[in-house]
Short mmCIF file of C-alpha atoms and ligand atoms in Angstrom, two decimals:
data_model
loop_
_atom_site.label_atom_id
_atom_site.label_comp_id
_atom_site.label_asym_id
_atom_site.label_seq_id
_atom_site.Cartn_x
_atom_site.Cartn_y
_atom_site.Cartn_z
CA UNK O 842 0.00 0.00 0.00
CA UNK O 843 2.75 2.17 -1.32
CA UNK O 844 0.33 5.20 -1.88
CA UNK O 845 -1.74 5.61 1.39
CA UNK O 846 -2.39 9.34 2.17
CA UNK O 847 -1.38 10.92 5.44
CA UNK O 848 -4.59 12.87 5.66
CA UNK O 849 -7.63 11.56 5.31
CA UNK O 850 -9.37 12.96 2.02
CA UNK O 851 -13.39 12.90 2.51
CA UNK O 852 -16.23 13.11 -0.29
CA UNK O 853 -16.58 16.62 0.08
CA UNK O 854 -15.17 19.74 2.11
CA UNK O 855 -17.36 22.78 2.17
CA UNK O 856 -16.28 26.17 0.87
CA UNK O 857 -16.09 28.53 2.92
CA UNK O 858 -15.38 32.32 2.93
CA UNK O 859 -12.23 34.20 4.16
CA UNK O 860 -12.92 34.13 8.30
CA UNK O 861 -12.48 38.26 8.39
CA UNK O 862 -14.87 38.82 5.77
CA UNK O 863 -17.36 36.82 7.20
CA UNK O 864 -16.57 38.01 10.48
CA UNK O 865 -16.87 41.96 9.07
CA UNK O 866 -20.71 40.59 7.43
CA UNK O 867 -21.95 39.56 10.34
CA UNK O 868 -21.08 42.65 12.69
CA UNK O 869 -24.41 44.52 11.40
CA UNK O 870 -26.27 41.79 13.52
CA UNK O 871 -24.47 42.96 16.53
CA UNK O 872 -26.26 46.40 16.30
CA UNK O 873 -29.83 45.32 14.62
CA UNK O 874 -30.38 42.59 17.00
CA UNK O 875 -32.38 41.07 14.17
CA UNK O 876 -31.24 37.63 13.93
CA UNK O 877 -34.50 36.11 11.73
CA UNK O 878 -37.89 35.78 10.54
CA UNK O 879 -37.48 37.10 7.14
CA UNK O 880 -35.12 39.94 7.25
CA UNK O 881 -32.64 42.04 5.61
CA UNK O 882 -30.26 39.24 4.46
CA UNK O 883 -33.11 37.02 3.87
CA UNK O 884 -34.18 39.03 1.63
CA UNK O 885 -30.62 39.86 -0.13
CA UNK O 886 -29.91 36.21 -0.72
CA UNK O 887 -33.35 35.88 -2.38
CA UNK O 888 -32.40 38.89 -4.52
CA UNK O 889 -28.64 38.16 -5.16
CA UNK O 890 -29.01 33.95 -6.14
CA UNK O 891 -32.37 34.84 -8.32
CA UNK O 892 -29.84 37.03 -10.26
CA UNK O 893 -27.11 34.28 -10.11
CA UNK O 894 -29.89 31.48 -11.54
CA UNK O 895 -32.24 34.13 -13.71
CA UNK O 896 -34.59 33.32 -12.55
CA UNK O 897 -37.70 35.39 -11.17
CA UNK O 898 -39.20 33.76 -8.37
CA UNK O 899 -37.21 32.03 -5.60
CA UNK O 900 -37.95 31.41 -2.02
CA UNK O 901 -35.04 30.50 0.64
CA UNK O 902 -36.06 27.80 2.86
CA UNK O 903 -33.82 26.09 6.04
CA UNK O 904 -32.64 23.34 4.00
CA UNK O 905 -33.06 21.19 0.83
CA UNK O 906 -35.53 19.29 2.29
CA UNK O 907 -38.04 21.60 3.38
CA UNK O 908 -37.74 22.82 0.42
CA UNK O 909 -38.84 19.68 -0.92
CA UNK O 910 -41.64 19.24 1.60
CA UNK O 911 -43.43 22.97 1.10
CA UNK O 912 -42.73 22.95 -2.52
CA UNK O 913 -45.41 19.95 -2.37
CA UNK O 914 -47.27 20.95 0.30
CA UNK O 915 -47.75 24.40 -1.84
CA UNK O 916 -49.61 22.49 -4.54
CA UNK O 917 -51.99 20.87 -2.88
CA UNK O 918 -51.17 17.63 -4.14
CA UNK O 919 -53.10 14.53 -3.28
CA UNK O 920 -52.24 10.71 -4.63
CA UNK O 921 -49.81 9.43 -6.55
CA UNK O 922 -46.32 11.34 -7.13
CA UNK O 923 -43.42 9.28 -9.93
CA UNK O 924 -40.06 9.49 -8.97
CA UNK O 925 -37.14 8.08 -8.96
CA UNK O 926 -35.38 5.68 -6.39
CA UNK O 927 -31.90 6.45 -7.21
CA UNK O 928 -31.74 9.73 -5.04
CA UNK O 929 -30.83 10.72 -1.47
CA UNK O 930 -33.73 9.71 0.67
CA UNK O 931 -34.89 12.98 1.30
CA UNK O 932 -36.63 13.00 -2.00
CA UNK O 933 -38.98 10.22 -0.85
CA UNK O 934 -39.31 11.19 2.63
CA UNK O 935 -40.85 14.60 1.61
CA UNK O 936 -43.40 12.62 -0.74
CA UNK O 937 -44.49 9.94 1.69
CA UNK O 938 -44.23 12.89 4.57
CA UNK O 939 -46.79 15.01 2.45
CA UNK O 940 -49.41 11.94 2.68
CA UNK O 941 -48.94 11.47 -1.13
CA UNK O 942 -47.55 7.98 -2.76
CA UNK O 943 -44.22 7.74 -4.41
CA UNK O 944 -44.28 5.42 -7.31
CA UNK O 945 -41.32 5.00 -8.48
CA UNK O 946 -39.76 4.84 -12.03
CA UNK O 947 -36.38 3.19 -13.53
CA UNK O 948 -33.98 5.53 -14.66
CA UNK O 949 -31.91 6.23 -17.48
CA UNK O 950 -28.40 3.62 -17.71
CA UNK O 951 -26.56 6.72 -18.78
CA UNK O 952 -27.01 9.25 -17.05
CA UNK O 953 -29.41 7.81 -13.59
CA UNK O 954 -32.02 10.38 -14.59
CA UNK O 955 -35.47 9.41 -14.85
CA UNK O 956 -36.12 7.03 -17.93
CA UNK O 957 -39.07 8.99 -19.38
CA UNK O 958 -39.46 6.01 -21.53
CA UNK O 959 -40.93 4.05 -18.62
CA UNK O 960 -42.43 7.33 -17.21
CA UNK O 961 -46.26 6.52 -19.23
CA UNK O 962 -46.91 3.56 -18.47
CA UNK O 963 -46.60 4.36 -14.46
CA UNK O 964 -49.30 7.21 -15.03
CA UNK O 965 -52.88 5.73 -13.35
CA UNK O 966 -55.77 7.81 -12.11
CA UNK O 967 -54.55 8.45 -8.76
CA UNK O 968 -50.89 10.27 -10.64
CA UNK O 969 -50.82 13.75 -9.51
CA UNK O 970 -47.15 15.09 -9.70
CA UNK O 971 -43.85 13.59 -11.00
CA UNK O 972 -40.65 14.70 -9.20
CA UNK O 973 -37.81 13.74 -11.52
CA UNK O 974 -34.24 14.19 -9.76
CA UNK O 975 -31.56 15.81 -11.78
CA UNK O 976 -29.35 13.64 -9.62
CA UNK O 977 -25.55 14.81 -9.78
CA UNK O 978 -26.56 17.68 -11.34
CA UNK O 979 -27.26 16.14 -14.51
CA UNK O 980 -30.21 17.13 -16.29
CA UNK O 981 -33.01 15.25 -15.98
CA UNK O 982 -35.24 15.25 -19.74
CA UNK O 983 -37.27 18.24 -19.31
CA UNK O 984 -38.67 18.53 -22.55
CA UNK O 985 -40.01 15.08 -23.06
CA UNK O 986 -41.40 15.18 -18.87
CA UNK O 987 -43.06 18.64 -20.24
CA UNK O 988 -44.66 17.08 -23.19
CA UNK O 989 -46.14 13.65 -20.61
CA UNK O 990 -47.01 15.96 -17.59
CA UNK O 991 -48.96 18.78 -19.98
CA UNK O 992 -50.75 15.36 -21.97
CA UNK O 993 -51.82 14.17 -18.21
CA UNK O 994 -52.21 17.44 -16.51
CA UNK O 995 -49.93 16.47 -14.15
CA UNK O 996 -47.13 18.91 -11.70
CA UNK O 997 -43.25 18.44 -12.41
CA UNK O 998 -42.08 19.46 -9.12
CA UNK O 999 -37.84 19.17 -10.02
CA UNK O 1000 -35.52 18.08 -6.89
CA UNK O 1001 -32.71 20.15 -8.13
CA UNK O 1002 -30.91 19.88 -5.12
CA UNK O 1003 -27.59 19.13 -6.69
CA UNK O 1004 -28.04 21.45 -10.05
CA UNK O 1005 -27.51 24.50 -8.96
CA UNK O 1006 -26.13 27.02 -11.62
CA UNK O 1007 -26.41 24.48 -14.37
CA UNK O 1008 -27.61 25.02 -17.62
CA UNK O 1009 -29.26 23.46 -20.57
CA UNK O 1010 -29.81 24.80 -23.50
CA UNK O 1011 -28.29 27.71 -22.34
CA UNK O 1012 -31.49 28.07 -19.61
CA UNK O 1013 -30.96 27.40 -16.08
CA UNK O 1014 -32.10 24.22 -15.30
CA UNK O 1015 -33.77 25.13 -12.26
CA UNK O 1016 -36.47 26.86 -14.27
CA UNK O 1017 -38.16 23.56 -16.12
CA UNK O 1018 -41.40 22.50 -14.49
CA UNK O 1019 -43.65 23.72 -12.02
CA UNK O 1020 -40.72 24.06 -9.19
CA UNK O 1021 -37.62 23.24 -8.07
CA UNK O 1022 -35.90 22.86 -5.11
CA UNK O 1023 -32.48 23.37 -4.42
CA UNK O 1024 -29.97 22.49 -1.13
CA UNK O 1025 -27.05 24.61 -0.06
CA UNK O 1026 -26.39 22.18 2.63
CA UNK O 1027 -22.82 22.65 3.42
CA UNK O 1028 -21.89 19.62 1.43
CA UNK O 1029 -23.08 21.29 -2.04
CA UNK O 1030 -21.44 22.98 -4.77
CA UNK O 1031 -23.04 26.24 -3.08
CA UNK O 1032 -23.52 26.43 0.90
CA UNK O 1033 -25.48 28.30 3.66
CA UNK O 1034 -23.93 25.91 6.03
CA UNK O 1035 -27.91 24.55 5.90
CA UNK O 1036 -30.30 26.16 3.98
CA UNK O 1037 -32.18 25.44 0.33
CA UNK O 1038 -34.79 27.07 -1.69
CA UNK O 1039 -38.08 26.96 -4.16
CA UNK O 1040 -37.59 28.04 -7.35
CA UNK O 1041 -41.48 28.98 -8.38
CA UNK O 1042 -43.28 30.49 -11.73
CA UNK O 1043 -46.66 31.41 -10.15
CA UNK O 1044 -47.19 34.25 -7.34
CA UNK O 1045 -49.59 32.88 -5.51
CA UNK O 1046 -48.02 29.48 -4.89
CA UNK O 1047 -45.02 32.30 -3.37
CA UNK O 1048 -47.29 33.91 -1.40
CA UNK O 1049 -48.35 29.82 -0.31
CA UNK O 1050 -44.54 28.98 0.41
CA UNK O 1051 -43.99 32.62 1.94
CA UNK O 1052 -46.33 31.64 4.60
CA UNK O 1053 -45.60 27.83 4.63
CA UNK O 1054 -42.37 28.61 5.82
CA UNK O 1055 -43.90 30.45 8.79
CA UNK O 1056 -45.95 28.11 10.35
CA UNK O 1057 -49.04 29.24 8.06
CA UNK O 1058 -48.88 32.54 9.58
CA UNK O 1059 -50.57 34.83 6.73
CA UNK O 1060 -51.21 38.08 9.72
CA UNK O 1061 -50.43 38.35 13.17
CA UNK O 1062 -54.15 37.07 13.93
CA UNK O 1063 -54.40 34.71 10.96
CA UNK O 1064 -52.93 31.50 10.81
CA UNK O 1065 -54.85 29.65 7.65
CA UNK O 1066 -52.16 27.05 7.00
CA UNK O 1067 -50.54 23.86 8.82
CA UNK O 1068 -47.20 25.24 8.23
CA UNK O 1069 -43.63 24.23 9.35
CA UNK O 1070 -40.78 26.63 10.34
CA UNK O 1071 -38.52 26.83 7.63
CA UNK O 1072 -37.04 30.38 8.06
CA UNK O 1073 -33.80 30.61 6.85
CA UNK O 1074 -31.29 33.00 9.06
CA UNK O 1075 -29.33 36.02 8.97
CA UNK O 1076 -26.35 34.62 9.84
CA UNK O 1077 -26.92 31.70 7.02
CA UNK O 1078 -27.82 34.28 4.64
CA UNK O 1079 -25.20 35.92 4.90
CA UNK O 1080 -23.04 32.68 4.69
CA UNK O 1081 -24.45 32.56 1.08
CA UNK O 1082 -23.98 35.75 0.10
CA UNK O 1083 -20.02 35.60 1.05
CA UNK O 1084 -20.17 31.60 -0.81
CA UNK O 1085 -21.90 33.45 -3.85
CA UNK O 1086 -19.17 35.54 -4.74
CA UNK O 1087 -16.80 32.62 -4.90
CA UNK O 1088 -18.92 30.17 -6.55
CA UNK O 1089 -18.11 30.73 -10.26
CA UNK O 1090 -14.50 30.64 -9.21
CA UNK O 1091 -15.15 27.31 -7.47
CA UNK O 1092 -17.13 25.39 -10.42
CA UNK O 1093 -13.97 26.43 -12.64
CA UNK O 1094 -11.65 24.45 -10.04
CA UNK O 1095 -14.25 21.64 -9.98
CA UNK O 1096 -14.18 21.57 -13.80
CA UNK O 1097 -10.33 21.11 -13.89
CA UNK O 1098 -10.84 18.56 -11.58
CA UNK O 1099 -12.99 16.74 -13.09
CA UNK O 1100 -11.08 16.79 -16.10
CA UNK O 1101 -7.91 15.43 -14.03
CA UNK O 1102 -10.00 12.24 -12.90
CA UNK O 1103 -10.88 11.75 -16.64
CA UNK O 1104 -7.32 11.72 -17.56
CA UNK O 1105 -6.18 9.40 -15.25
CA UNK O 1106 -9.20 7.20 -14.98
CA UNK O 1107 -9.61 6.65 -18.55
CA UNK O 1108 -9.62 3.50 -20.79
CA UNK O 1109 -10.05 1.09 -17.94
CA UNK O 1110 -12.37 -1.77 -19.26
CA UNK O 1111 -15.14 -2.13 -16.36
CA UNK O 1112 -14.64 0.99 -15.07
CA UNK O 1113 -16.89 3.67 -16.21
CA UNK O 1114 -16.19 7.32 -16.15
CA UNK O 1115 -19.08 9.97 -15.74
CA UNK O 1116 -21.80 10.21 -19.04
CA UNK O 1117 -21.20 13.97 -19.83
CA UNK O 1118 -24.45 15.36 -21.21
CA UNK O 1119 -24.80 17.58 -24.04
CA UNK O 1120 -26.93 21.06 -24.57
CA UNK O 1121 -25.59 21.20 -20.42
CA UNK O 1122 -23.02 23.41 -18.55
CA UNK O 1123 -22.50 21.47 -15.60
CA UNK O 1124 -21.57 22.40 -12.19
CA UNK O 1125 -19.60 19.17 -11.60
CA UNK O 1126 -20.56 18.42 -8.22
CA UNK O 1127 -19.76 14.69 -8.27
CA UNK O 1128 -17.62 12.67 -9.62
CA UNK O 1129 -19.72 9.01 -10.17
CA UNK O 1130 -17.72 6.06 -11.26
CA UNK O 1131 -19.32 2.50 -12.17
CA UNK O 1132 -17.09 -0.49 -11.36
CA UNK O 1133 -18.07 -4.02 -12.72
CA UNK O 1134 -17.30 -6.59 -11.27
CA UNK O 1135 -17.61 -9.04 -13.65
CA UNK O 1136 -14.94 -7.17 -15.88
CA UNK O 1137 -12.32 -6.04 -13.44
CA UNK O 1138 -12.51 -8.99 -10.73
CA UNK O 1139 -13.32 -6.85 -8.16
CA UNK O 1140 -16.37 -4.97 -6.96
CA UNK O 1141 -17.36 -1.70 -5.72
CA UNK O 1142 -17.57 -2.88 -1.82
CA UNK O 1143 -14.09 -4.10 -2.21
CA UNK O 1144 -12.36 -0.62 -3.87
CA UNK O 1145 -14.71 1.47 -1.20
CA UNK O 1146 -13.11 -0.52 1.93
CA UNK O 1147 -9.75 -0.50 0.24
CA UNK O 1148 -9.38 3.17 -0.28
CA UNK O 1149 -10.49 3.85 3.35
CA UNK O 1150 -8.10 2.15 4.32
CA UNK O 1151 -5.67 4.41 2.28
CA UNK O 1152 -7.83 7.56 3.96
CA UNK O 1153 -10.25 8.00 0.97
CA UNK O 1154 -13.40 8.74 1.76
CA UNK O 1155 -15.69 8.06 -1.41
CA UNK O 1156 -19.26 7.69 -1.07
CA UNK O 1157 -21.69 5.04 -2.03
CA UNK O 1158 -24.26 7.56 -3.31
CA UNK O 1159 -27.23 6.57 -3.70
CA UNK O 1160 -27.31 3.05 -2.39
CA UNK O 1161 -29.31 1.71 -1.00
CA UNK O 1162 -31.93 3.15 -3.13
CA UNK O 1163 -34.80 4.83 -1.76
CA UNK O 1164 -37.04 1.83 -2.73
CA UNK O 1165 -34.82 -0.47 -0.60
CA UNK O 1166 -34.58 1.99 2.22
CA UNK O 1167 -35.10 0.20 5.26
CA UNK O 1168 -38.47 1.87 5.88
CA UNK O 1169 -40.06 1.36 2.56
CA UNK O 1170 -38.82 -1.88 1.53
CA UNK O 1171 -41.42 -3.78 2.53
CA UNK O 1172 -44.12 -1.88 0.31
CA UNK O 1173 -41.62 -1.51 -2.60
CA UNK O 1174 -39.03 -3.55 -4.09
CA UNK O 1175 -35.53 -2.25 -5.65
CA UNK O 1176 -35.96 -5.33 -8.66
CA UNK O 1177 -39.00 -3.63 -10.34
CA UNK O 1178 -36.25 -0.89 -10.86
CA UNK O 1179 -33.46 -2.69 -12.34
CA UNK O 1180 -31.16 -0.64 -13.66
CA UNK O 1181 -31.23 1.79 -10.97
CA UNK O 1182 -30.56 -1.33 -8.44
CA UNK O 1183 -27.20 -2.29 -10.95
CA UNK O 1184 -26.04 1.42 -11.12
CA UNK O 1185 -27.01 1.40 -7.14
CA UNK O 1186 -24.52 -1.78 -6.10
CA UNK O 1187 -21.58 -0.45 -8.42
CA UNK O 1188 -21.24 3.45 -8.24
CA UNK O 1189 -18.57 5.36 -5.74
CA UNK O 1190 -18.72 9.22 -6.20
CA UNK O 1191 -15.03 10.04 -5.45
CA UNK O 1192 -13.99 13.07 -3.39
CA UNK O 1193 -14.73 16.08 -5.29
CA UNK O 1194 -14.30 19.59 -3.71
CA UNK O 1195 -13.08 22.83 -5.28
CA UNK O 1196 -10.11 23.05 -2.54
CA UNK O 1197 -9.47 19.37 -3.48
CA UNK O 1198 -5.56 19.85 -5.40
CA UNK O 1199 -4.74 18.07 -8.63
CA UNK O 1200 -2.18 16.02 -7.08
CA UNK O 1201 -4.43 14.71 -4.72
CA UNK O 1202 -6.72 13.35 -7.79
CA UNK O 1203 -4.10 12.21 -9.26
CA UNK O 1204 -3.31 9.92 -6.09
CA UNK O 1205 -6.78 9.16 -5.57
CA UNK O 1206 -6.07 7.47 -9.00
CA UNK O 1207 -3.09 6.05 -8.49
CA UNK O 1208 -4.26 4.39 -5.76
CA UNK O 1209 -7.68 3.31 -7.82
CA UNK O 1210 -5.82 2.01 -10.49
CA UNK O 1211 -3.71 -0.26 -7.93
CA UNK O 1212 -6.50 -2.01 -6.00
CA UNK O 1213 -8.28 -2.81 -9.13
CA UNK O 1214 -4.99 -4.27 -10.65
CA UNK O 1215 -4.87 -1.54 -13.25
CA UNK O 1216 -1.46 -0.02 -14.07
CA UNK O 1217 0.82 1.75 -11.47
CA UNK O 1218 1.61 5.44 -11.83
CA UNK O 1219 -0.22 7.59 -14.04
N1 T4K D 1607 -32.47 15.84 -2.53
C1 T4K D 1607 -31.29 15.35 -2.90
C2 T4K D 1607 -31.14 14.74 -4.23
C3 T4K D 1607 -30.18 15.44 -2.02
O1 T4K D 1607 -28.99 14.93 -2.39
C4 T4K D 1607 -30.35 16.05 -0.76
C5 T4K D 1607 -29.24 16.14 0.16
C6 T4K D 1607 -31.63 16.57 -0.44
C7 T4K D 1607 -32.66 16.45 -1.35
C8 T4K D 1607 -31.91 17.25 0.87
O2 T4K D 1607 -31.19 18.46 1.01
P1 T4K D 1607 -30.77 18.96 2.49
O3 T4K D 1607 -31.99 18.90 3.34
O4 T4K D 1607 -29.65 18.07 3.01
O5 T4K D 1607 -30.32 20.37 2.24
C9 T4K D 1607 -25.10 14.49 2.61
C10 T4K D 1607 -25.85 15.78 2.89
O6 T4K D 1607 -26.18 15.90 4.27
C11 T4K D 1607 -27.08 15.96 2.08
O7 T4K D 1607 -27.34 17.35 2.04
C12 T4K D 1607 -26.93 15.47 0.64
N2 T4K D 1607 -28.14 15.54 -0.10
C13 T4K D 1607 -26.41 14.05 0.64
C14 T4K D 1607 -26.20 13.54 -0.76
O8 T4K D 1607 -25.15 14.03 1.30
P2 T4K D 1607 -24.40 12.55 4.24
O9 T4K D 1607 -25.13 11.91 5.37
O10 T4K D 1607 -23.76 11.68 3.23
O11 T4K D 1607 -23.35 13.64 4.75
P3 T4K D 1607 -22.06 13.47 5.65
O12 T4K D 1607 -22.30 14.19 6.93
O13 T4K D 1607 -21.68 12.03 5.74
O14 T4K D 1607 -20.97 14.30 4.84
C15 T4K D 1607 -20.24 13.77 3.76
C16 T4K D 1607 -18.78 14.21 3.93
O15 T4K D 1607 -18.68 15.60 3.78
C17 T4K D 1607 -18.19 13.87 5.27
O16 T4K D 1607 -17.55 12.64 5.19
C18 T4K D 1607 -17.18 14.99 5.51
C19 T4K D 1607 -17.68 16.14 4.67
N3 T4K D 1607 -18.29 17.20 5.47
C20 T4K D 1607 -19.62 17.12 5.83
C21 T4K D 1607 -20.19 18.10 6.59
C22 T4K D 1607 -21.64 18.01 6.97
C23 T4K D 1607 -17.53 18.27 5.89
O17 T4K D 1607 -16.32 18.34 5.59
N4 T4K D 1607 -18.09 19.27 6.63
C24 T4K D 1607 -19.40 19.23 7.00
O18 T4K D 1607 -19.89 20.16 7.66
O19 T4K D 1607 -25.49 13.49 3.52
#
């Protein structure tokens, strides 16, 4: 184990601003004494990431799942919702939490999106919403899930939480559908530490979310909602508005990352290397690899445990699936979903962080390429 790192190297590190300049944001506070519920920076972040997405409506939320949960609890959905199993659980959770049913649909063998080729024939009576995933931030296939949900009169409510700033077609992809939510938990390509948002189209399902995120509190004598709290802070606000101004700066670094693990990854038979989609400017906030076993004599448990053992810290995400999450698996089963249960047992998203240096790649590699028997240094 020539290679073994002498610091452990995790999945992801969070960006963070320079400590002063956060430190010289947050004085303000010290004077106003206003510390939530809606305020000043609240409001700037709203202002500041609609500009950075263009788009027009956006509502920040505590995290990517609440944003999840009101963005369907805004609709007034009852039934049926399709989705996808080959997502954080979160994505589920909110469903099932909003007393609607996920069914759930295979996705796509290249790029773990939602195979809209499967997406029909799931549609019954009780179908209300669909709530495709554009997991990895790769984009799910908007125009075709337009074209089905417009035929059924159906909702596209998109969990964007891992697209954030990317593009297709040259329009953000946060604008497709009815909504989309978004996470800047710490471990995303943007953070508030915690914190997520709604990107909407219609004012009064803002006005709905607005209030939603309040407890249902419309006045200071009316309450006509069963809302949550899901205000974000001043202090997180202000979080994203020192992360915003280093984002762009931090995709490029992902990008040349990304492009390093190509390099050195490539031309391995068994292993596959991310599908890179076209029409899309990514945001490359994973980096997903497939390992088959049957090819390279050695399976995706085995390189996972092995590179811990060299401190690297990749990531089984998403397995299990959702559908073979512990508390649905007895009403659902991961085998009517077949291709997201063989992407499921052979993926590792290596570490991928935009303070993560190219020679650490490269010996993330190098050490790859020597448990699975492929070729020494690169
Ligand atoms: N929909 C989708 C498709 C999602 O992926 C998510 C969240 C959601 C909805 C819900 O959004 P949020 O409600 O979370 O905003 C992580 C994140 O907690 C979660 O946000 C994310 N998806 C999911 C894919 O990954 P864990 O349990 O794997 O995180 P954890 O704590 O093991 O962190 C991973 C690594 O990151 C650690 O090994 C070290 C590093 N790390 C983590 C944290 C929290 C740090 O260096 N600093 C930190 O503060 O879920």
């Amino acid at each position: 184990m020539k290679n073994r790192l002498e610091k452990p190297i995790y999945v992801t590190r969070p960006s963070m601003p320079d400590y002063e300049e956060y430190i010289e944001q947050i004085r303000p506070l010290w004077d106003s004494h206003v510390l939530t519920n809606m305020a000043e920076y609240h409001g700037r972040l709203e202002r500041e990431l609609s500009r950075y997405l263009q788009v027009d409506r956006l509502s920040l939320v505590t995290n990517g799942h609440m944003a999840l949960e009101l963005a369907l609890q805004a609709l007034g959905l009852s039934g049926e919702v399709i989705t996808t199993p080959f997502t954080f659980i979160s994505t589920t959770h909110a469903i099932v939490r909003n007393n609607l049913t996920p069914v759930f649909c295979d996705i796509d063998g290249r790029d773990f999106t939602m195979d809209v080729t499967k997406l029909e024939a799931l549609i019954g009576k009780k179908t209300c919403a669909i709530v495709p995933v554009h997991v990895y931030g790769r984009v799910c296939q908007v125009e075709k899930i337009e074209e089905i949900a417009r035929k059924h009169g159906l909702k596209v409510i998109y969990d964007a939480a891992h697209a954030f700033g990317v593009t297709y077609k040259g329009k953000p992809a946060v604008s497709y559908g009815d909504m989309s939510t978004l996470s800047f938990h710490a471990t995303k390509v943007f953070n508030t530490v915690e914190g997520g948002a709604v990107v909407y189209h219609d004012d009064e399902v803002g006005s709905e979310l607005y209030s939603l995120k309040n407890f249902g509190i419309r006045s200071e004598e009316c309450t006509d909602g069963v809302g949550a709290n899901a205000k974000m802070d001043e202090l997180r606000a202000i979080m994203g508005l020192c992360n915003l101004r280093n984002v762009e700066a931090d995709i490029v670094k992902r990008k040349a990352l990304f492009e390093t693990y190509m390099e050195c990854l490539e031309g391995i038979a068994g292993l596959s290397l991310p599908f890179v989609q076209k029409d899309v400017k990514a945001n490359y906030a994973y980096f997903p690899v497939l390992f088959d076993e049957g090819v390279l004599g050695i399976g995706r448990d085995a390189v996972y445990e092995e590179l811990k053992k060299r401190n690297i810290y990749a990531r089984k995400y998403f397995y299990p699936l959702a559908n073979a999450a512990q508390c649905y698996r007895n009403v659902y089963s991961s085998s009517a979903t077949p291709v997201a249960e063989r992407v499921a047992v052979s993926v590792l998203t290596l570490p991928m962080y935009a303070d993560l240096e190219r020679r650490e790649v490269v010996l993330i590699c190098e050490n790859i390429r020597e448990i699975i028997g492929r070729g020494g240094k690169i």
